[in-house]
Each structure stands twice: as C-alpha cells, then as structure tokens.
Short mmCIF file of C-alpha atoms and ligand atoms in Angstrom, two decimals:
data_model
loop_
_atom_site.label_atom_id
_atom_site.label_comp_id
_atom_site.label_asym_id
_atom_site.label_seq_id
_atom_site.Cartn_x
_atom_site.Cartn_y
_atom_site.Cartn_z
CA MET A 1 119.68 137.43 90.14
CA LYS A 2 120.30 134.70 87.63
CA ILE A 3 118.68 131.26 87.57
CA ILE A 4 119.45 128.53 85.06
CA ALA A 5 116.79 125.83 84.60
CA TYR A 6 117.79 122.45 83.15
CA GLY A 7 115.79 119.85 81.28
CA ILE A 8 113.03 122.29 80.33
CA ARG A 9 110.57 120.52 78.04
CA ASP A 10 108.27 122.17 75.50
CA ASP A 11 105.28 121.72 77.79
CA GLU A 12 107.12 123.56 80.60
CA GLN A 13 108.35 126.45 78.47
CA PRO A 14 105.17 128.63 78.67
CA PHE A 15 105.15 128.35 82.47
CA VAL A 16 108.83 129.35 82.66
CA LYS A 17 108.06 132.34 80.44
CA ASP A 18 105.11 133.40 82.61
CA TRP A 19 107.17 133.11 85.77
CA ALA A 20 109.99 135.16 84.24
CA THR A 21 107.51 137.85 83.18
CA GLN A 22 106.21 138.04 86.74
CA HIS A 23 109.79 138.34 88.07
CA PRO A 24 111.45 140.99 85.91
CA ASP A 25 114.32 141.32 88.41
CA VAL A 26 115.36 137.70 87.77
CA GLU A 27 117.16 136.54 84.64
CA VAL A 28 115.95 133.03 83.84
CA THR A 29 117.75 130.90 81.30
CA SER A 30 116.13 127.63 80.29
CA VAL A 31 118.05 124.87 78.61
CA THR A 32 116.70 121.60 77.27
CA ALA A 33 119.76 119.59 78.31
CA LEU A 34 119.57 117.59 81.51
CA LEU A 35 121.99 118.45 84.29
CA ASP A 36 125.25 116.64 83.69
CA GLU A 37 129.02 117.13 83.62
CA GLN A 38 128.86 119.01 80.30
CA SER A 39 125.70 121.08 80.64
CA ILE A 40 126.66 122.37 84.08
CA GLN A 41 129.40 124.42 82.36
CA GLN A 42 126.62 126.78 81.23
CA ALA A 43 125.80 127.58 84.86
CA LYS A 44 128.92 129.67 85.47
CA GLY A 45 127.88 133.09 86.75
CA TYR A 46 124.40 132.00 87.83
CA ASP A 47 123.09 132.19 91.40
CA GLY A 48 120.91 129.12 91.38
CA VAL A 49 120.11 125.96 89.44
CA VAL A 50 116.65 124.47 88.82
CA ALA A 51 116.45 120.92 87.50
CA PHE A 52 114.20 117.93 86.90
CA GLN A 53 115.32 114.58 85.59
CA GLN A 54 114.84 110.93 86.38
CA ILE A 55 118.41 109.84 85.75
CA GLN A 56 121.08 110.27 88.41
CA TYR A 57 122.47 113.75 88.99
CA PRO A 58 126.19 113.10 88.46
CA ASP A 59 128.45 113.89 91.43
CA ALA A 60 130.84 115.59 89.00
CA ALA A 61 128.11 118.03 87.93
CA LEU A 62 127.36 118.88 91.55
CA GLN A 63 131.08 119.37 92.15
CA THR A 64 131.38 121.80 89.21
CA MET A 65 128.27 123.62 90.35
CA SER A 66 129.83 124.07 93.77
CA ASP A 67 133.20 125.08 92.23
CA PHE A 68 131.28 127.84 90.39
CA GLY A 69 130.09 129.04 93.82
CA ILE A 70 126.49 127.91 93.26
CA LYS A 71 124.98 126.49 96.44
CA TYR A 72 121.32 126.29 95.50
CA LEU A 73 119.67 123.43 93.61
CA SER A 74 115.89 123.38 93.27
CA LEU A 75 114.26 120.27 91.89
CA ARG A 76 110.93 120.65 90.10
CA ASN A 77 109.70 117.25 91.33
CA VAL A 78 109.23 115.54 94.65
CA GLY A 79 111.60 112.54 94.60
CA VAL A 80 115.23 113.14 95.56
CA ASP A 81 116.40 109.54 95.14
CA ASN A 82 118.58 110.41 92.13
CA LEU A 83 120.83 112.73 94.14
CA ASN A 84 123.80 111.37 96.08
CA PRO A 85 123.08 112.55 99.65
CA ALA A 86 126.75 112.20 100.69
CA LYS A 87 127.90 114.47 97.86
CA VAL A 88 125.18 117.04 98.54
CA LYS A 89 126.18 117.17 102.20
CA GLU A 90 129.91 117.26 101.44
CA LEU A 91 129.42 120.27 99.16
CA GLY A 92 126.89 121.97 101.44
CA ILE A 93 124.44 122.39 98.57
CA LYS A 94 120.98 123.45 99.65
CA VAL A 95 118.36 121.39 97.83
CA THR A 96 114.65 122.06 97.56
CA ASN A 97 111.93 119.93 96.00
CA VAL A 98 108.25 120.46 95.18
CA PRO A 99 106.56 118.04 97.56
CA VAL A 100 102.95 118.89 96.73
CA TYR A 101 102.64 119.80 93.05
CA SER A 102 99.45 117.79 92.57
CA PRO A 103 99.03 114.70 94.70
CA GLU A 104 95.62 114.36 93.03
CA ALA A 105 97.27 113.85 89.64
CA ILE A 106 99.07 110.75 90.85
CA ALA A 107 96.20 109.54 93.01
CA GLU A 108 93.68 109.83 90.15
CA PHE A 109 95.97 107.92 87.80
CA THR A 110 96.50 105.24 90.46
CA VAL A 111 92.78 104.65 90.69
CA THR A 112 92.34 104.86 86.91
CA GLN A 113 94.85 102.07 86.43
CA LEU A 114 93.40 100.00 89.22
CA MET A 115 89.98 100.31 87.57
CA ASN A 116 91.53 99.30 84.24
CA LEU A 117 92.96 96.21 85.93
CA LEU A 118 89.78 95.29 87.73
CA ARG A 119 87.62 95.87 84.63
CA ARG A 120 90.15 94.10 82.38
CA THR A 121 90.10 96.86 79.78
CA LYS A 122 93.40 95.77 78.23
CA GLU A 123 91.84 92.42 77.34
CA TYR A 124 88.59 93.96 76.10
CA ASN A 125 90.46 96.50 73.96
CA ALA A 126 92.61 93.73 72.44
CA LYS A 127 89.49 91.67 71.67
CA ALA A 128 87.62 94.67 70.24
CA ALA A 129 90.60 95.47 67.99
CA ASN A 130 89.91 92.04 66.43
CA GLN A 131 86.16 92.69 66.24
CA ASP A 132 85.53 90.25 69.05
CA PHE A 133 82.89 91.91 71.20
CA ARG A 134 81.97 88.98 73.43
CA TRP A 135 81.84 89.50 77.22
CA ALA A 136 83.16 86.17 78.45
CA PRO A 137 85.50 85.10 79.86
CA GLN A 138 86.69 88.51 81.09
CA ILE A 139 84.35 88.80 84.04
CA SER A 140 85.51 91.75 86.13
CA LYS A 141 85.81 92.76 89.75
CA GLU A 142 84.32 95.77 91.56
CA LEU A 143 86.41 98.26 93.50
CA ASN A 144 83.71 98.64 96.13
CA GLN A 145 84.31 94.99 97.08
CA GLN A 146 88.07 95.41 97.58
CA THR A 147 90.17 95.99 100.66
CA VAL A 148 92.83 98.41 99.49
CA GLY A 149 96.08 98.44 101.46
CA VAL A 150 97.65 101.86 101.01
CA ILE A 151 101.34 101.82 101.86
CA GLY A 152 102.52 105.37 102.45
CA THR A 153 100.11 108.05 103.67
CA GLY A 154 101.79 111.25 102.56
CA HIS A 155 99.93 113.69 100.32
CA ILE A 156 99.54 111.21 97.45
CA GLY A 157 98.53 108.31 99.67
CA GLN A 158 95.94 110.48 101.44
CA SER A 159 94.48 111.66 98.15
CA ALA A 160 94.32 108.08 96.88
CA ILE A 161 92.58 106.98 100.09
CA LYS A 162 89.81 109.55 99.53
CA ILE A 163 89.21 108.36 95.98
CA PHE A 164 89.25 104.67 96.94
CA GLN A 165 86.75 105.45 99.68
CA GLY A 166 84.63 107.39 97.18
CA PHE A 167 84.29 104.15 95.24
CA GLY A 168 83.19 102.40 98.42
CA ALA A 169 86.34 100.35 98.94
CA LYS A 170 87.53 99.43 102.42
CA VAL A 171 90.90 101.10 103.01
CA ILE A 172 93.62 100.04 105.41
CA ALA A 173 96.89 101.94 105.61
CA TYR A 174 100.48 101.54 106.73
CA ASP A 175 103.10 104.20 107.30
CA LYS A 176 105.90 104.65 109.82
CA PHE A 177 104.65 108.22 110.29
CA HIS A 178 100.97 108.55 111.09
CA ASN A 179 98.88 111.27 109.49
CA PRO A 180 96.30 112.68 111.95
CA ASP A 181 93.37 112.50 109.48
CA VAL A 182 94.12 108.91 108.51
CA GLU A 183 94.63 108.10 112.19
CA ALA A 184 91.30 109.72 113.12
CA GLN A 185 89.57 107.44 110.64
CA GLY A 186 91.20 104.41 112.27
CA LEU A 187 92.70 103.19 109.00
CA TYR A 188 96.21 102.34 110.19
CA VAL A 189 97.39 98.82 110.80
CA ASP A 190 100.61 98.33 112.77
CA THR A 191 102.60 96.18 110.38
CA LEU A 192 103.08 95.55 106.70
CA ASP A 193 102.23 91.92 107.38
CA GLU A 194 98.71 93.03 108.34
CA ILE A 195 98.42 94.81 104.98
CA TYR A 196 99.61 91.67 103.17
CA ASP A 197 97.24 89.52 105.19
CA GLN A 198 94.08 91.63 104.67
CA ALA A 199 94.43 93.54 101.40
CA THR A 200 93.03 92.42 98.06
CA VAL A 201 94.71 95.43 96.43
CA ILE A 202 98.05 96.95 97.43
CA SER A 203 98.85 100.50 96.36
CA LEU A 204 102.35 101.89 96.89
CA HIS A 205 102.86 105.55 97.78
CA ILE A 206 106.17 105.65 99.59
CA PRO A 207 109.55 107.10 98.62
CA LEU A 208 112.51 104.99 97.58
CA PHE A 209 115.10 104.64 100.32
CA PRO A 210 117.67 101.88 100.81
CA GLU A 211 115.29 100.33 103.36
CA THR A 212 112.27 100.40 101.01
CA GLU A 213 114.09 98.99 97.97
CA HIS A 214 112.51 95.65 96.97
CA MET A 215 110.04 95.86 99.84
CA LEU A 216 107.68 93.83 97.65
CA ASN A 217 109.91 90.78 97.25
CA ALA A 218 109.28 87.03 97.13
CA ALA A 219 108.76 86.84 100.89
CA ALA A 220 106.26 89.71 100.84
CA PHE A 221 104.29 88.28 97.89
CA GLN A 222 104.16 84.94 99.73
CA LYS A 223 102.32 86.61 102.62
CA MET A 224 99.69 88.24 100.39
CA ASN A 225 96.22 86.98 99.54
CA ASP A 226 95.92 84.81 96.46
CA GLY A 227 94.76 86.94 93.55
CA VAL A 228 95.96 90.25 94.98
CA PHE A 229 96.27 93.28 92.68
CA ILE A 230 99.35 95.53 92.87
CA VAL A 231 99.53 99.18 91.85
CA ASN A 232 102.82 101.06 91.83
CA THR A 233 102.84 104.74 90.88
CA ALA A 234 105.69 105.53 93.29
CA ARG A 235 109.14 104.13 92.41
CA GLY A 236 110.09 101.06 90.37
CA PRO A 237 112.71 99.61 92.71
CA LEU A 238 110.13 99.26 95.50
CA ILE A 239 109.21 96.01 93.72
CA ASP A 240 111.57 93.14 92.95
CA GLU A 241 110.43 92.67 89.33
CA GLN A 242 111.55 89.04 89.06
CA ALA A 243 109.63 88.22 92.24
CA LEU A 244 106.58 89.96 90.74
CA ILE A 245 106.90 87.92 87.55
CA ASP A 246 107.04 84.73 89.63
CA ALA A 247 103.99 85.83 91.62
CA LEU A 248 102.10 86.58 88.38
CA ASP A 249 103.08 83.16 87.02
CA SER A 250 101.80 81.40 90.12
CA GLY A 251 98.57 83.42 90.21
CA LYS A 252 99.42 84.84 93.63
CA VAL A 253 99.20 88.25 91.96
CA ALA A 254 96.13 88.57 89.72
CA GLY A 255 97.25 91.76 88.05
CA ALA A 256 99.64 94.68 88.33
CA ALA A 257 99.57 98.30 87.20
CA LEU A 258 103.08 99.68 87.01
CA ASP A 259 103.70 103.32 86.19
CA VAL A 260 107.29 102.89 87.29
CA LEU A 261 109.89 100.21 86.62
CA GLU A 262 113.26 99.37 88.07
CA GLU A 263 115.14 100.38 84.92
CA GLU A 264 112.61 102.81 83.48
CA THR A 265 115.15 105.53 82.70
CA ARG A 266 116.35 103.33 79.83
CA LEU A 267 112.95 103.75 78.13
CA PHE A 268 110.50 106.18 79.59
CA ASN A 269 109.87 109.58 78.00
CA GLN A 270 111.87 108.47 74.96
CA ASP A 271 110.61 107.43 71.53
CA PHE A 272 111.51 103.83 70.74
CA SER A 273 109.24 103.52 67.69
CA GLY A 274 110.75 101.02 65.29
CA LYS A 275 113.66 100.28 67.62
CA THR A 276 114.47 97.09 69.47
CA ILE A 277 114.06 97.18 73.23
CA ASP A 278 116.53 95.12 75.19
CA TYR A 279 114.80 94.89 78.57
CA PRO A 280 113.49 91.31 78.96
CA VAL A 281 111.63 92.07 82.18
CA PHE A 282 109.81 94.93 80.45
CA GLN A 283 108.87 92.63 77.54
CA ASN A 284 107.73 89.91 79.92
CA LEU A 285 105.50 92.32 81.84
CA THR A 286 104.03 94.23 78.90
CA ALA A 287 103.14 90.99 77.07
CA ARG A 288 100.80 90.01 79.90
CA GLN A 289 97.11 90.83 79.59
CA ASN A 290 96.86 91.40 83.34
CA VAL A 291 99.77 93.83 83.59
CA LEU A 292 99.51 97.50 82.68
CA VAL A 293 102.79 99.32 82.14
CA SER A 294 102.64 103.09 81.69
CA PRO A 295 105.67 105.35 81.21
CA HIS A 296 105.69 107.22 84.56
CA THR A 297 102.82 109.42 83.42
CA ALA A 298 100.88 109.64 86.68
CA PHE A 299 102.31 113.07 87.43
CA PHE A 300 101.92 114.48 83.91
CA THR A 301 98.96 116.87 84.03
CA ASP A 302 98.62 120.55 83.20
CA VAL A 303 98.14 121.45 86.86
CA ALA A 304 101.12 119.43 88.04
CA VAL A 305 103.54 120.69 85.40
CA LYS A 306 102.64 124.31 86.10
CA ASN A 307 103.07 123.82 89.85
CA MET A 308 106.37 122.01 89.35
CA VAL A 309 107.82 124.86 87.29
CA ASN A 310 106.52 127.60 89.58
CA GLY A 311 107.49 125.69 92.71
CA GLY A 312 111.03 125.03 91.48
CA LEU A 313 111.61 128.64 90.47
CA ASP A 314 109.96 130.10 93.62
CA ASN A 315 112.08 127.88 95.84
CA ASN A 316 115.27 128.76 93.99
CA LEU A 317 114.55 132.48 94.22
CA SER A 318 113.82 132.16 97.92
CA LEU A 319 117.16 130.36 98.42
CA ILE A 320 119.01 133.08 96.51
CA GLN A 321 117.29 135.91 98.39
CA THR A 322 117.16 134.49 101.91
CA GLY A 323 119.43 131.42 101.98
CA THR A 324 116.47 129.23 102.80
CA ALA A 325 113.13 128.07 101.40
CA ASP A 326 109.97 126.31 102.58
CA ASN A 327 110.76 123.08 100.80
CA LEU A 328 114.33 122.51 101.93
CA VAL A 329 115.20 118.82 101.75
CA THR A 330 117.04 117.27 104.70
CA PHE A 331 119.43 114.46 103.77
CA ASN A 332 120.23 111.99 106.54
C1 LIG B 401 108.40 112.89 91.20
O1 LIG B 401 107.91 114.02 91.29
O2 LIG B 401 109.30 112.52 91.95
C2 LIG B 401 107.91 112.00 90.18
O3 LIG B 401 107.76 110.85 90.42
C3 LIG B 401 107.74 112.53 88.81
C4 LIG B 401 108.72 111.86 87.94
C5 LIG B 401 108.49 111.95 86.49
C6 LIG B 401 110.15 112.00 88.35
#
C-alpha cells in the first residue's frame, strides 16, 4: 500500500515518520509541495493521497488523481470548503477529513483573543513599548459580565462554551442542528436575530457554506448591541470585511479578534518580512488598536498537529483497505 502526503511541513514530519514506523506494510511518501496540477504527477502508482492546504484544490489536480486511478483523498484538517464538491462527486473521489483533531486548541485560542480584546492588551503593549505604563484611559471589561453568543455548536463551539462558562459568562447559542448537551443546558435561542439582540460578544464557530458567506454583513451588524465584540476563529468569508470596518468606524463594534480573513491565503503562513503587502482591508484592520489579527493560528498546537497527521493517514489507510472510513465527508 502506498500513500503520498502533500504539503507536509517540518513540524508534521516527525509525526509522519512515527506513523510510518508503526505501519511497516505501508509506504508513505511525504512531499512539501501543496497539491496542485504539477505536484499531483508524483502520485502516479499510489493508492491514496493525504493533503492539507488552505488554497483551493485545483479541479485539474483532482482530475489527474482520478485518471491515475486514485479514488481516495484524506484531508488532515476539518474544513472542506476549498474542494469543489461538484468535481469530487463527478469523479467519485472519496474524501475524508479530521473533524475532531483538537477542538480545545481552537476554543482556547478563541477565549485567549477575546480576553486580549476585553483587557486591551494590544494598547497596553504598545504603550509599554514606549515606556508609558499609565493605566488610563484603557479601562477594560470583564468576561464574567458578558453575554456570549456562540454561533455554531459543533465540537469547537461546545468546547468554547465550556471555557466561556468557566469564566462566568452567560452563554447563548445558535445552530441549525441542536447538540443534546447544549440543549439540556437551555442555551439555544431560535434565531440569529436573538443572538444579535442579546449578545455583547459574538463568537463564530460554523463552517463556510454558500449560505453562511457574509452572514455578518451590514444588516446583521445593524441588529447587534452597540459596543459588541466579534471573534472569528472559523472562516474569514463569514464576515463581510467592509461591513465590519464600517461597524468599527461607527462604534457599533467595539473590537474584533480575527484569526481568519477573507483573503488570508494571500498572506498567512508566509513570510512577508520587508515586503509590501497589498491588501488594504488587512492594513485597515491591523492598524486599529481594537482589532487583533492573527494568521489562522488557532489550530496550531502540538496536540492538534499530531492528531491531524495521524487522522489523515489512518483515514486514508482505512479507505485503501476497506473502501470506507469513519470520517467520510458527504458533499451535497
Ligand atoms: C481547519 O482544520 O479546517 C482549519 O481551520 C485549520 C486551517 C489552518 C485550515
């Protein structure tokens, strides 16, 4: 059995090696290149492909993969929004993801960034860098006083809820699909409008679908409480960035922590030191003292990376051996 794994970073390499040692009957080849029209040529003769990237998986690469007779693609992450569902279905490729590699990693980072916003650490750090150690005027807010509206109650949303509650915050939640534990606690409201109406903090934990794109738009911001805080560790396009900028300008939004951006693949996980960045929205947001932009790092922990590598390889092996796997993704 032969598996080729694309986009393997240095921090993933030891986990790939360990997995390969534990599976001597499987030949694992790791390549640093992302999966694209050129790199897929290396997959000829393999039984399965493992991949992880934030940019789009090109249709042409999927086509070549299928032409080589490879029907199994295992992603090492959870999101599948960079795969063309129509092409996957047309080619009959079986796709797996790793839905639960460490929800806690993302949830903990979500709360970290919310705390940074509420405690205004960006402003204090900037002042301290200039030897200004005065308290005022950056008086802060307490999480235990907030009503946090959690949108999306999958694994990450549920983990975030527990941490918010640990800080003493009131949590309300919205999801089309109700989780029994969240339901039992009576946290669900029936509509997003109720979240907008009641929440002083909104935390996004839902996938990107055509129907969730720009769900936080001008109309949604209009319905929110004045001075609301927004945290997005899910997907950039959930927020209309221009509408967010307008809401920050008007004071409707008091602060935002964004681990994801609409056009993040132009920048994130790349070194732009000394280079000019041509992304005016990014510059606008990062220049603000009440906006925290981080480069999609919420997932990036030792536990998560190990589970992503093992999960991707386990799923791919299961597909090769049995034609199916626990984490098969259904495309509608
Ligand atoms: C995911 O697992 O889908 C993530 O958001 C991680 C990311 C770096 C693609």
